Tab-separated table of C-alpha atoms and ligand atoms in Angstrom:
chain	number	residue	atom	x	y	z
A	3	UNK	CA	-145.821	47.165	10.060
A	4	UNK	CA	-143.098	49.371	11.627
A	5	UNK	CA	-143.984	52.434	13.665
A	6	UNK	CA	-142.508	54.601	10.926
A	7	UNK	CA	-144.678	52.880	8.306
A	8	UNK	CA	-147.693	53.449	10.579
A	9	UNK	CA	-146.849	57.135	10.504
A	10	UNK	CA	-147.138	57.167	6.714
A	11	UNK	CA	-150.708	55.866	6.987
A	12	UNK	CA	-151.565	58.425	9.639
A	13	UNK	CA	-150.273	61.192	7.391
A	14	UNK	CA	-152.333	59.975	4.441
A	15	UNK	CA	-155.499	59.760	6.566
A	16	UNK	CA	-154.740	63.152	8.226
A	17	UNK	CA	-154.754	61.445	11.627
A	18	UNK	CA	-151.112	62.429	12.212
A	19	UNK	CA	-150.756	65.125	14.852
A	20	UNK	CA	-148.389	67.880	13.830
A	21	UNK	CA	-146.319	70.210	15.991
A	22	UNK	CA	-144.513	73.411	15.076
A	23	UNK	CA	-141.859	74.793	17.443
A	24	UNK	CA	-141.329	78.532	16.887
A	25	UNK	CA	-144.382	80.442	15.691
A	26	UNK	CA	-142.774	83.375	13.865
A	27	UNK	CA	-142.717	84.434	10.211
A	28	UNK	CA	-142.013	80.825	9.175
A	29	UNK	CA	-143.653	78.664	11.823
A	30	UNK	CA	-147.053	80.334	12.092
A	31	UNK	CA	-147.906	80.179	8.353
A	32	UNK	CA	-146.694	76.551	8.275
A	33	UNK	CA	-148.819	75.600	11.293
A	34	UNK	CA	-151.901	77.268	9.817
A	35	UNK	CA	-151.366	75.551	6.421
A	36	UNK	CA	-151.187	72.117	8.072
A	37	UNK	CA	-154.325	72.890	10.096
A	38	UNK	CA	-156.140	74.065	6.955
A	39	UNK	CA	-155.129	70.781	5.300
A	40	UNK	CA	-157.068	68.910	8.012
A	41	UNK	CA	-154.386	68.036	10.581
A	42	UNK	CA	-154.568	68.537	14.326
A	43	UNK	CA	-151.758	71.077	14.887
A	44	UNK	CA	-150.078	72.278	18.077
A	45	UNK	CA	-147.802	75.299	17.983
A	46	UNK	CA	-145.117	75.966	20.600
A	47	UNK	CA	-143.342	79.198	21.374
A	48	UNK	CA	-141.316	80.511	24.289
A	49	UNK	CA	-142.867	83.945	23.748
A	50	UNK	CA	-145.976	83.982	25.953
A	51	UNK	CA	-147.273	87.163	24.230
A	52	UNK	CA	-147.466	85.324	20.908
A	53	UNK	CA	-149.327	82.402	22.470
A	54	UNK	CA	-151.742	84.810	24.160
A	55	UNK	CA	-152.350	86.619	20.864
A	56	UNK	CA	-153.120	83.349	19.080
A	57	UNK	CA	-155.462	82.234	21.868
A	58	UNK	CA	-157.280	85.568	21.477
A	59	UNK	CA	-157.462	84.940	17.723
A	60	UNK	CA	-155.002	87.732	16.903
A	61	UNK	CA	-152.350	87.411	14.200
A	62	UNK	CA	-148.986	89.148	14.554
A	63	UNK	CA	-147.763	88.042	11.117
A	64	UNK	CA	-149.007	90.179	8.241
A	65	UNK	CA	-149.239	87.226	5.819
A	66	UNK	CA	-151.482	85.197	8.169
A	67	UNK	CA	-155.009	86.643	8.185
A	68	UNK	CA	-156.922	86.491	11.457
A	69	UNK	CA	-159.773	84.825	9.563
A	70	UNK	CA	-157.465	81.829	8.936
A	71	UNK	CA	-156.633	81.585	12.638
A	72	UNK	CA	-160.323	81.861	13.536
A	73	UNK	CA	-161.188	79.151	10.990
A	74	UNK	CA	-158.649	76.570	12.200
A	75	UNK	CA	-159.369	77.319	15.843
A	76	UNK	CA	-163.126	77.011	15.391
A	77	UNK	CA	-162.590	73.577	13.833
A	78	UNK	CA	-160.451	72.615	16.853
A	79	UNK	CA	-157.446	72.021	14.622
A	80	UNK	CA	-154.995	74.546	16.034
A	81	UNK	CA	-153.766	75.072	19.574
A	82	UNK	CA	-150.792	77.099	20.794
A	83	UNK	CA	-148.818	76.719	23.995
A	84	UNK	CA	-145.574	77.521	25.808
A	85	UNK	CA	-145.671	74.088	27.452
A	86	UNK	CA	-143.623	71.392	25.700
A	87	UNK	CA	-145.327	68.611	27.683
A	88	UNK	CA	-147.593	68.055	24.662
A	89	UNK	CA	-144.651	66.943	22.448
A	90	UNK	CA	-145.008	63.152	22.994
A	91	UNK	CA	-148.556	63.100	21.597
A	92	UNK	CA	-147.306	64.528	18.290
A	93	UNK	CA	-146.308	62.437	15.290
A	94	UNK	CA	-144.480	65.114	13.308
A	95	UNK	CA	-142.458	67.953	14.897
A	96	UNK	CA	-141.332	70.901	12.773
A	97	UNK	CA	-138.670	73.234	14.166
A	98	UNK	CA	-138.799	76.852	12.978
A	99	UNK	CA	-136.774	78.711	15.612
A	100	UNK	CA	-134.450	81.635	14.816
A	101	UNK	CA	-130.855	81.124	13.651
A	102	UNK	CA	-129.240	84.541	14.114
A	103	UNK	CA	-125.573	85.446	14.422
A	104	UNK	CA	-123.713	86.130	17.638
A	105	UNK	CA	-122.024	89.501	18.217
A	106	UNK	CA	-118.892	87.941	16.733
A	107	UNK	CA	-120.931	87.062	13.584
A	108	UNK	CA	-120.756	83.331	14.277
A	109	UNK	CA	-123.846	81.065	14.098
A	110	UNK	CA	-125.992	81.323	17.204
A	111	UNK	CA	-127.369	77.790	17.556
A	112	UNK	CA	-128.788	78.380	21.036
A	113	UNK	CA	-132.446	78.411	19.915
A	114	UNK	CA	-132.007	75.170	17.969
A	115	UNK	CA	-130.174	73.614	20.926
A	116	UNK	CA	-133.025	74.585	23.262
A	117	UNK	CA	-135.610	73.086	20.909
A	118	UNK	CA	-133.622	69.842	20.507
A	119	UNK	CA	-133.388	69.537	24.266
A	120	UNK	CA	-137.173	69.826	24.670
A	121	UNK	CA	-137.636	67.102	22.039
A	122	UNK	CA	-134.834	64.877	23.376
A	123	UNK	CA	-136.435	64.783	26.823
A	124	UNK	CA	-139.671	63.478	25.331
A	125	UNK	CA	-138.754	61.664	22.102
A	126	UNK	CA	-140.783	58.523	21.441
A	127	UNK	CA	-140.740	55.769	18.855
A	128	UNK	CA	-142.429	56.664	15.577
A	129	UNK	CA	-141.903	60.435	15.597
A	130	UNK	CA	-140.684	62.451	12.623
A	131	UNK	CA	-138.581	65.530	13.434
A	132	UNK	CA	-138.081	68.131	10.693
A	133	UNK	CA	-135.707	71.062	11.034
A	134	UNK	CA	-136.745	74.079	8.939
A	135	UNK	CA	-134.472	76.777	10.390
A	136	UNK	CA	-131.752	77.929	7.993
A	137	UNK	CA	-128.367	76.692	9.121
A	138	UNK	CA	-124.904	75.501	8.035
A	139	UNK	CA	-124.434	72.150	6.254
A	140	UNK	CA	-124.053	69.402	8.819
A	141	UNK	CA	-126.212	70.895	11.579
A	142	UNK	CA	-128.989	68.294	11.448
A	143	UNK	CA	-126.523	65.434	11.373
A	144	UNK	CA	-124.054	66.836	13.896
A	145	UNK	CA	-126.358	68.478	16.459
A	146	UNK	CA	-129.624	66.588	16.131
A	147	UNK	CA	-128.645	62.962	15.511
A	148	UNK	CA	-126.293	62.746	18.470
A	149	UNK	CA	-128.703	64.542	20.823
A	150	UNK	CA	-131.733	62.484	19.800
A	151	UNK	CA	-129.890	59.138	19.684
A	152	UNK	CA	-128.735	59.885	23.201
A	153	UNK	CA	-132.218	58.642	24.171
A	154	UNK	CA	-131.275	55.130	23.003
A	155	UNK	CA	-133.595	55.419	19.975
A	156	UNK	CA	-132.077	55.069	16.472
A	157	UNK	CA	-132.666	57.410	13.571
A	158	UNK	CA	-134.268	55.711	10.559
A	159	UNK	CA	-135.398	52.800	12.751
A	160	UNK	CA	-137.194	54.290	15.750
A	161	UNK	CA	-137.614	57.897	14.711
A	162	UNK	CA	-137.093	59.964	11.542
A	163	UNK	CA	-135.102	63.122	11.034
A	164	UNK	CA	-135.057	65.530	8.085
A	165	UNK	CA	-134.037	68.989	7.055
A	166	UNK	CA	-136.552	70.900	4.917
A	167	UNK	CA	-135.579	74.508	4.237
A	168	UNK	CA	-138.170	77.236	4.356
A	169	UNK	CA	-138.601	79.412	1.280
A	170	UNK	CA	-141.317	81.743	2.479
A	171	UNK	CA	-141.027	85.333	1.226
A	172	UNK	CA	-143.001	87.582	3.591
A	173	UNK	CA	-145.039	90.216	1.765
A	174	UNK	CA	-144.846	88.334	-1.555
A	175	UNK	CA	-148.395	87.685	-2.721
A	176	UNK	CA	-147.371	86.384	-6.163
A	177	UNK	CA	-146.850	82.860	-4.842
A	178	UNK	CA	-148.967	80.998	-2.329
A	179	UNK	CA	-147.279	78.640	0.164
A	180	UNK	CA	-148.559	75.706	-1.918
A	181	UNK	CA	-146.963	76.891	-5.161
A	182	UNK	CA	-143.350	77.086	-3.976
A	183	UNK	CA	-141.742	73.605	-4.184
A	184	UNK	CA	-140.476	72.168	-0.906
A	185	UNK	CA	-136.991	70.648	-0.717
A	186	UNK	CA	-136.507	67.750	1.711
A	187	UNK	CA	-133.449	65.764	2.716
A	188	UNK	CA	-133.533	63.001	5.320
A	189	UNK	CA	-130.988	61.132	7.409
A	190	UNK	CA	-132.171	57.949	5.634
A	191	UNK	CA	-134.314	57.365	2.489
A	192	UNK	CA	-137.263	56.389	4.727
A	193	UNK	CA	-136.950	59.682	6.647
A	194	UNK	CA	-137.027	61.616	3.352
A	195	UNK	CA	-139.979	59.612	2.162
A	196	UNK	CA	-142.028	60.276	5.292
A	197	UNK	CA	-141.318	64.008	5.233
A	198	UNK	CA	-142.222	64.026	1.539
A	199	UNK	CA	-145.633	62.491	2.388
A	200	UNK	CA	-146.205	65.159	5.053
A	201	UNK	CA	-145.292	68.076	2.818
A	202	UNK	CA	-147.249	66.735	-0.163
A	203	UNK	CA	-150.379	67.521	1.846
A	204	UNK	CA	-149.659	71.262	1.668
A	205	UNK	CA	-147.234	71.751	-1.254
A	206	UNK	CA	-147.939	71.044	-4.944
A	207	UNK	CA	-144.402	69.804	-5.424
A	208	UNK	CA	-141.820	68.287	-3.086
A	209	UNK	CA	-138.167	67.918	-4.184
A	210	UNK	CA	-136.349	65.118	-2.340
A	211	UNK	CA	-132.558	65.316	-2.085
A	212	UNK	CA	-130.109	62.676	-0.893
A	213	UNK	CA	-129.152	63.993	2.557
A	214	UNK	CA	-129.855	66.553	5.264
A	215	UNK	CA	-126.514	68.223	4.407
A	216	UNK	CA	-127.561	68.628	0.770
A	217	UNK	CA	-130.906	70.209	1.777
A	218	UNK	CA	-129.080	72.580	4.152
A	219	UNK	CA	-126.681	73.596	1.367
A	220	UNK	CA	-129.565	74.132	-1.099
A	221	UNK	CA	-131.024	76.818	1.162
A	222	UNK	CA	-127.656	78.492	1.677
A	223	UNK	CA	-126.958	78.461	-2.057
A	224	UNK	CA	-130.311	80.161	-2.742
A	225	UNK	CA	-129.683	82.967	-0.289
A	226	UNK	CA	-125.981	83.278	-1.087
A	227	UNK	CA	-126.859	83.777	-4.762
A	228	UNK	CA	-129.090	86.647	-3.695
A	229	UNK	CA	-126.588	88.207	-1.302
A	230	UNK	CA	-123.770	88.069	-3.854
A	231	UNK	CA	-125.847	89.434	-6.709
A	232	UNK	CA	-127.243	92.231	-4.551
A	233	UNK	CA	-123.599	92.961	-3.689
A	234	UNK	CA	-122.821	93.157	-7.404
A	235	UNK	CA	-125.834	95.430	-8.019
A	236	UNK	CA	-124.646	97.675	-5.182
A	237	UNK	CA	-121.142	97.829	-6.626
A	238	UNK	CA	-122.570	98.633	-10.059
A	239	UNK	CA	-124.538	101.463	-8.396
A	240	UNK	CA	-121.272	102.842	-6.999
A	241	UNK	CA	-119.673	102.508	-10.463
A	242	UNK	CA	-122.583	104.271	-12.157
A	243	UNK	CA	-122.367	107.102	-9.651
A	244	UNK	CA	-118.728	107.688	-10.672
A	245	UNK	CA	-119.650	107.354	-14.350
A	246	UNK	CA	-122.559	109.772	-14.050
A	247	UNK	CA	-125.032	107.072	-15.108
A	248	UNK	CA	-128.437	106.141	-13.726
A	249	UNK	CA	-127.951	102.587	-12.403
A	250	UNK	CA	-131.690	101.924	-12.489
A	251	UNK	CA	-131.886	102.725	-16.193
A	252	UNK	CA	-128.896	100.450	-16.850
A	253	UNK	CA	-130.406	97.534	-14.892
A	254	UNK	CA	-133.894	97.908	-16.384
A	255	UNK	CA	-132.462	97.888	-19.904
A	256	UNK	CA	-130.220	94.873	-19.158
A	257	UNK	CA	-133.234	93.041	-17.716
A	258	UNK	CA	-134.984	93.138	-21.100
A	259	UNK	CA	-132.629	90.330	-22.176
A	260	UNK	CA	-134.865	87.265	-22.125
A	261	UNK	CA	-132.110	84.829	-21.074
A	262	UNK	CA	-128.852	84.791	-19.161
A	263	UNK	CA	-129.557	87.844	-16.998
A	264	UNK	CA	-131.303	87.820	-13.636
A	265	UNK	CA	-132.335	91.193	-12.272
A	266	UNK	CA	-131.040	92.273	-8.857
A	267	UNK	CA	-131.248	95.830	-7.616
A	268	UNK	CA	-129.116	97.998	-5.373
A	269	UNK	CA	-130.367	99.606	-2.189
A	270	UNK	CA	-129.389	101.115	1.155
A	271	UNK	CA	-128.120	97.750	2.460
A	272	UNK	CA	-129.301	94.236	3.204
A	273	UNK	CA	-131.997	93.514	5.747
A	274	UNK	CA	-134.204	90.813	7.200
A	275	UNK	CA	-133.437	87.613	9.031
A	276	UNK	CA	-132.086	85.772	5.973
A	277	UNK	CA	-129.946	87.453	3.325
A	278	UNK	CA	-127.560	89.331	5.664
A	279	UNK	CA	-127.249	86.310	7.953
A	280	UNK	CA	-127.388	83.029	6.021
A	281	UNK	CA	-124.214	83.389	3.906
A	282	UNK	CA	-122.287	83.922	7.154
A	283	UNK	CA	-123.449	80.483	8.300
A	284	UNK	CA	-121.842	79.024	5.181
A	285	UNK	CA	-118.609	81.022	5.389
A	286	UNK	CA	-118.302	80.139	9.090
A	287	UNK	CA	-118.631	76.433	8.283
A	288	UNK	CA	-116.138	76.719	5.425
A	289	UNK	CA	-113.610	78.461	7.692
A	290	UNK	CA	-113.726	75.407	9.952
A	291	UNK	CA	-112.660	73.415	6.869
A	292	UNK	CA	-109.847	75.869	6.087
A	293	UNK	CA	-111.677	77.282	3.069
A	294	UNK	CA	-112.268	80.958	2.570
A	295	UNK	CA	-115.661	81.765	0.961
A	296	UNK	CA	-114.325	84.764	-0.961
A	297	UNK	CA	-117.438	85.734	-2.925
A	298	UNK	CA	-119.424	85.819	0.312
A	299	UNK	CA	-116.800	87.929	2.098
A	300	UNK	CA	-116.637	90.426	-0.753
A	301	UNK	CA	-120.414	90.755	-1.101
A	302	UNK	CA	-120.741	91.149	2.668
A	303	UNK	CA	-118.158	93.932	2.617
A	304	UNK	CA	-119.946	95.830	-0.182
A	305	UNK	CA	-123.463	95.270	1.148
A	306	UNK	CA	-122.567	96.289	4.676
A	307	UNK	CA	-120.929	99.503	3.438
A	308	UNK	CA	-124.161	100.701	1.796
A	309	UNK	CA	-125.817	102.331	4.847
A	310	UNK	CA	-122.733	104.497	5.364
A	311	UNK	CA	-122.663	105.330	1.680
A	312	UNK	CA	-126.281	106.504	1.966
A	313	UNK	CA	-125.333	108.655	4.952
A	314	UNK	CA	-122.464	110.208	2.974
A	315	UNK	CA	-124.781	110.957	0.056
A	316	UNK	CA	-127.276	112.589	2.435
A	317	UNK	CA	-124.413	114.774	3.690
A	318	UNK	CA	-123.445	115.700	0.107
A	319	UNK	CA	-127.037	116.552	-0.863
A	320	UNK	CA	-127.462	118.791	2.166
A	321	UNK	CA	-124.083	120.361	1.484
A	322	UNK	CA	-125.173	121.262	-2.052
A	323	UNK	CA	-127.952	123.268	-0.445
A	324	UNK	CA	-125.541	124.888	2.032
A	325	UNK	CA	-126.900	122.798	4.899
A	326	UNK	CA	-125.077	120.672	7.447
A	327	UNK	CA	-126.227	117.243	8.602
A	328	UNK	CA	-126.044	118.640	12.116
A	329	UNK	CA	-129.383	120.321	12.767
A	330	UNK	CA	-131.029	119.367	9.459
A	331	UNK	CA	-134.525	117.961	9.556
A	332	UNK	CA	-134.680	114.664	7.677
A	333	UNK	CA	-137.848	112.787	6.824
A	334	UNK	CA	-137.176	109.089	6.232
A	335	UNK	CA	-139.784	107.289	4.133
A	336	UNK	CA	-139.888	103.572	4.926
A	337	UNK	CA	-137.766	101.948	7.616
A	338	UNK	CA	-138.768	98.258	7.323
A	339	UNK	CA	-136.120	96.134	5.616
A	340	UNK	CA	-138.238	95.702	2.506
A	341	UNK	CA	-141.356	96.840	0.739
A	342	UNK	CA	-144.780	96.236	2.277
A	343	UNK	CA	-143.642	94.420	5.435
A	344	UNK	CA	-143.232	95.664	9.002
A	345	UNK	CA	-140.106	93.594	9.714
A	346	UNK	CA	-137.264	95.717	11.150
A	347	UNK	CA	-134.785	92.868	11.678
A	348	UNK	CA	-131.360	93.882	10.354
A	349	UNK	CA	-133.034	96.748	8.471
A	350	UNK	CA	-130.440	99.075	6.912
A	351	UNK	CA	-132.602	101.964	8.154
A	352	UNK	CA	-131.347	101.187	11.656
A	353	UNK	CA	-127.760	101.900	10.612
A	354	UNK	CA	-128.653	104.885	8.452
A	355	UNK	CA	-130.736	106.499	11.196
A	356	UNK	CA	-128.123	105.767	13.881
A	357	UNK	CA	-125.306	107.312	11.789
A	358	UNK	CA	-127.343	110.387	10.851
A	359	UNK	CA	-128.521	110.926	14.425
A	360	UNK	CA	-124.938	110.661	15.657
A	361	UNK	CA	-124.027	113.403	13.200
A	362	UNK	CA	-126.722	115.602	14.723
A	363	UNK	CA	-129.576	115.252	12.225
A	364	UNK	CA	-133.155	115.632	13.458
A	365	UNK	CA	-134.810	112.409	12.295
A	366	UNK	CA	-138.509	111.964	11.530
A	367	UNK	CA	-139.957	108.952	9.779
A	368	UNK	CA	-143.078	107.637	8.134
A	369	UNK	CA	-143.703	103.939	7.580
A	370	UNK	CA	-147.239	102.551	7.280
A	371	UNK	CA	-146.005	99.193	8.637
A	372	UNK	CA	-143.741	100.267	11.520
A	373	UNK	CA	-145.225	102.259	14.392
A	374	UNK	CA	-141.999	102.690	16.339
A	375	UNK	CA	-138.475	101.389	16.580
A	376	UNK	CA	-135.410	101.911	18.685
A	377	UNK	CA	-131.773	102.294	17.776
A	378	UNK	CA	-128.756	103.482	19.772
A	379	UNK	CA	-130.989	103.742	22.855
A	380	UNK	CA	-133.242	106.262	21.123
A	381	UNK	CA	-136.928	105.510	20.464
A	382	UNK	CA	-138.436	106.804	17.211
A	383	UNK	CA	-142.183	107.079	16.648
A	384	UNK	CA	-143.679	107.038	13.162
A	385	UNK	CA	-145.454	110.141	11.915
A	386	UNK	CA	-148.249	110.807	9.437
A	387	UNK	CA	-147.117	111.696	5.942
A	388	UNK	CA	-148.617	115.193	6.125
A	389	UNK	CA	-148.027	118.069	3.737
A	390	UNK	CA	-146.413	119.993	6.604
A	391	UNK	CA	-143.978	117.118	7.263
A	392	UNK	CA	-142.964	116.991	3.595
A	393	UNK	CA	-142.633	120.753	3.205
A	394	UNK	CA	-140.850	121.169	6.531
A	395	UNK	CA	-138.103	118.607	5.886
A	396	UNK	CA	-134.696	119.683	4.588
A	397	UNK	CA	-134.448	116.383	2.759
A	398	UNK	CA	-136.740	113.389	2.258
A	399	UNK	CA	-134.867	110.074	2.124
A	400	UNK	CA	-136.657	107.028	0.708
A	401	UNK	CA	-135.173	103.941	2.342
A	402	UNK	CA	-138.034	101.506	1.641
A	403	UNK	CA	-140.306	101.664	-1.404
A	404	UNK	CA	-143.615	100.765	0.251
A	405	UNK	CA	-146.598	100.725	-2.078
A	406	UNK	CA	-149.555	102.937	-1.224
A	407	UNK	CA	-147.447	106.093	-0.943
A	408	UNK	CA	-148.172	108.884	-3.408
A	409	UNK	CA	-144.615	109.515	-4.595
A	410	UNK	CA	-145.804	112.245	-7.037
A	411	UNK	CA	-147.123	114.134	-4.027
A	412	UNK	CA	-143.912	113.497	-2.057
A	413	UNK	CA	-141.755	114.940	-4.852
A	414	UNK	CA	-144.176	117.803	-5.385
A	415	UNK	CA	-143.976	119.029	-1.777
A	416	UNK	CA	-140.510	118.000	-0.586
A	417	UNK	CA	-137.609	120.411	-1.170
A	418	UNK	CA	-135.495	117.475	-2.367
A	419	UNK	CA	-135.786	113.662	-2.371
A	420	UNK	CA	-132.991	111.109	-2.104
A	421	UNK	CA	-134.402	107.866	-3.467
A	422	UNK	CA	-132.374	104.750	-2.615
A	423	UNK	CA	-134.953	102.319	-4.094
A	424	UNK	CA	-136.124	103.860	-7.362
A	425	UNK	CA	-139.536	104.342	-5.733
A	426	UNK	CA	-140.008	107.510	-7.786
A	427	UNK	CA	-139.570	105.745	-11.139
A	428	UNK	CA	-143.060	106.734	-12.281
A	429	UNK	CA	-142.924	110.303	-11.055
A	430	UNK	CA	-143.176	112.507	-14.140
A	431	UNK	CA	-142.706	116.032	-12.821
A	432	UNK	CA	-140.108	117.462	-10.474
A	433	UNK	CA	-137.301	115.202	-11.717
A	434	UNK	CA	-134.711	117.855	-10.821
A	435	UNK	CA	-135.750	117.469	-7.179
A	436	UNK	CA	-134.915	113.732	-7.153
A	437	UNK	CA	-131.477	112.202	-6.608
A	438	UNK	CA	-131.270	108.440	-6.935
A	439	UNK	CA	-128.776	106.000	-5.475
B	4	NAD	N1	-138.480	85.143	7.840
B	4	NAD	C1	-138.206	84.619	6.663
B	4	NAD	O1	-138.545	85.199	5.643
B	4	NAD	C2	-137.510	83.280	6.531
B	4	NAD	C3	-137.505	82.651	5.290
B	4	NAD	C4	-136.874	81.434	5.156
B	4	NAD	C5	-136.235	80.860	6.249
B	4	NAD	N2	-136.229	81.497	7.453
B	4	NAD	C6	-135.569	80.831	8.577
B	4	NAD	O2	-136.567	80.279	9.427
B	4	NAD	C7	-136.145	80.324	10.793
B	4	NAD	C8	-137.174	81.076	11.616
B	4	NAD	O3	-137.236	82.413	11.138
B	4	NAD	P1	-138.452	83.370	11.470
B	4	NAD	O4	-138.320	84.533	10.544
B	4	NAD	O5	-139.732	82.622	11.496
B	4	NAD	O6	-138.057	83.822	12.959
B	4	NAD	P2	-139.025	84.536	14.039
B	4	NAD	O7	-138.128	85.214	14.980
B	4	NAD	O8	-140.083	85.315	13.323
B	4	NAD	O9	-139.751	83.329	14.732
B	4	NAD	C9	-139.085	82.393	15.527
B	4	NAD	C10	-139.944	82.078	16.735
B	4	NAD	O10	-139.315	81.062	17.473
B	4	NAD	C11	-139.520	81.341	18.855
B	4	NAD	N3	-138.529	80.598	19.617
B	4	NAD	C12	-137.235	80.899	19.858
B	4	NAD	N4	-136.654	79.936	20.555
B	4	NAD	C13	-137.597	78.992	20.779
B	4	NAD	C14	-137.602	77.742	21.443
B	4	NAD	N5	-136.500	77.259	22.007
B	4	NAD	N6	-138.753	77.061	21.494
B	4	NAD	C15	-139.875	77.559	20.933
B	4	NAD	N7	-139.931	78.721	20.264
B	4	NAD	C16	-138.800	79.415	20.192
B	4	NAD	C17	-139.440	82.849	18.957
B	4	NAD	O11	-140.080	83.316	20.120
B	4	NAD	C18	-140.150	83.260	17.679
B	4	NAD	O12	-141.530	83.453	17.875
B	4	NAD	C19	-134.762	80.982	10.773
B	4	NAD	O13	-133.793	79.985	10.719
B	4	NAD	C20	-134.766	81.757	9.472
B	4	NAD	O14	-133.466	81.944	8.956
B	4	NAD	C21	-136.873	82.684	7.633
């Protein structure tokens, strides 16, 4: 029996030892799921604070309860370390490191390159390496195969290599990890097959595809569809503003069509580590093939103009009340990039706050999930949502529609509310005090 066939048996008997490199929003939930499924799991991260937190039993990811960490640790199934020396004892290595953009908006592959290097130095026969970070089509084949075969070992014969995109949606409690099908594409059919066996232990359904490039493109298609359709929803919001229509009413009514329409909503701009970033990985790759990804470029242009549009509308609303942005007291409700999470990465609130502060506004904010943040070298600290804060603001601006906020009360006390998320949809009195995007 080959070493790769042996691995299949180890997976089935749960004797396979699993590693996860990068213990963030994606890696930590994945590591905990494998440990809950009965595997011995080792997590790696370069961030010593994260490792310390996990050793103390603390979770820094809202979707991973501390009770889960306590459970897997008490059973001896989960360890976390900054030391990659443990890699050779692992049978399966998942890579979940960040894939941001550089300042020039090109793919920043440095985290993946660092992870590959740690694996390359210690690769042994029989291991299965699975890349889960979102990236451009061809990354696994171009960056990983050459680096790992540099050891003299051959993919599909001595070790396996796959790409399996992550579909986690932080803050979404409608679907458990298990319920969202997992897509897997390997460098060879055996690689795909082995990764399929691993993922079948924690996912109800695994969808094999024919190559790593196909699996990479699947993920980019999913997020590009979202980015483009959010771009369309944002443009429709701008159209409705000119037409004097309520875009939210239009979208809600259109969404009653039971087929052929998928609901996307406008907002103050894109945020998070995925939707604003991933399509740029695809357009960058296409540029190298002399192909211009026009839908992506257009959606990016519209979506990235939204924070400034919000700032302009704030100026107009203050102007209507004979106030200038300069010196006005603004209370921002919600700064995280989306509802019910504390993630500030690429949050449009950063741009909105920076622009308004540059124009001289006095910014205050309340966000139950974000204690503080910094932009333009200025540190902002969250405040309680007190009656005095609502009454004392010149304008309340809702940038994130967190649940658990009494929007009736907000509208009741605030002099005026600019709602960029339709958070006030159920507010029944004080409609004349609300302006929506
Ligand atoms: N957050 C999401 O909702 C989501 C969803 C689907 C896919 N993804 C993709 O998953 C990947 C990871 O995203 P994330 O949100 O978990 O990022 P994250 O920043 O939350 O976590 C990444 C972790 O990797 C660590 N890290 C960086 N370089 C490392 C290295 N060389 N070795 C070990 N650890 C290293 C960081 O310290 C960090 O803890 C990205 O490619 C992202 O696009 C994210």
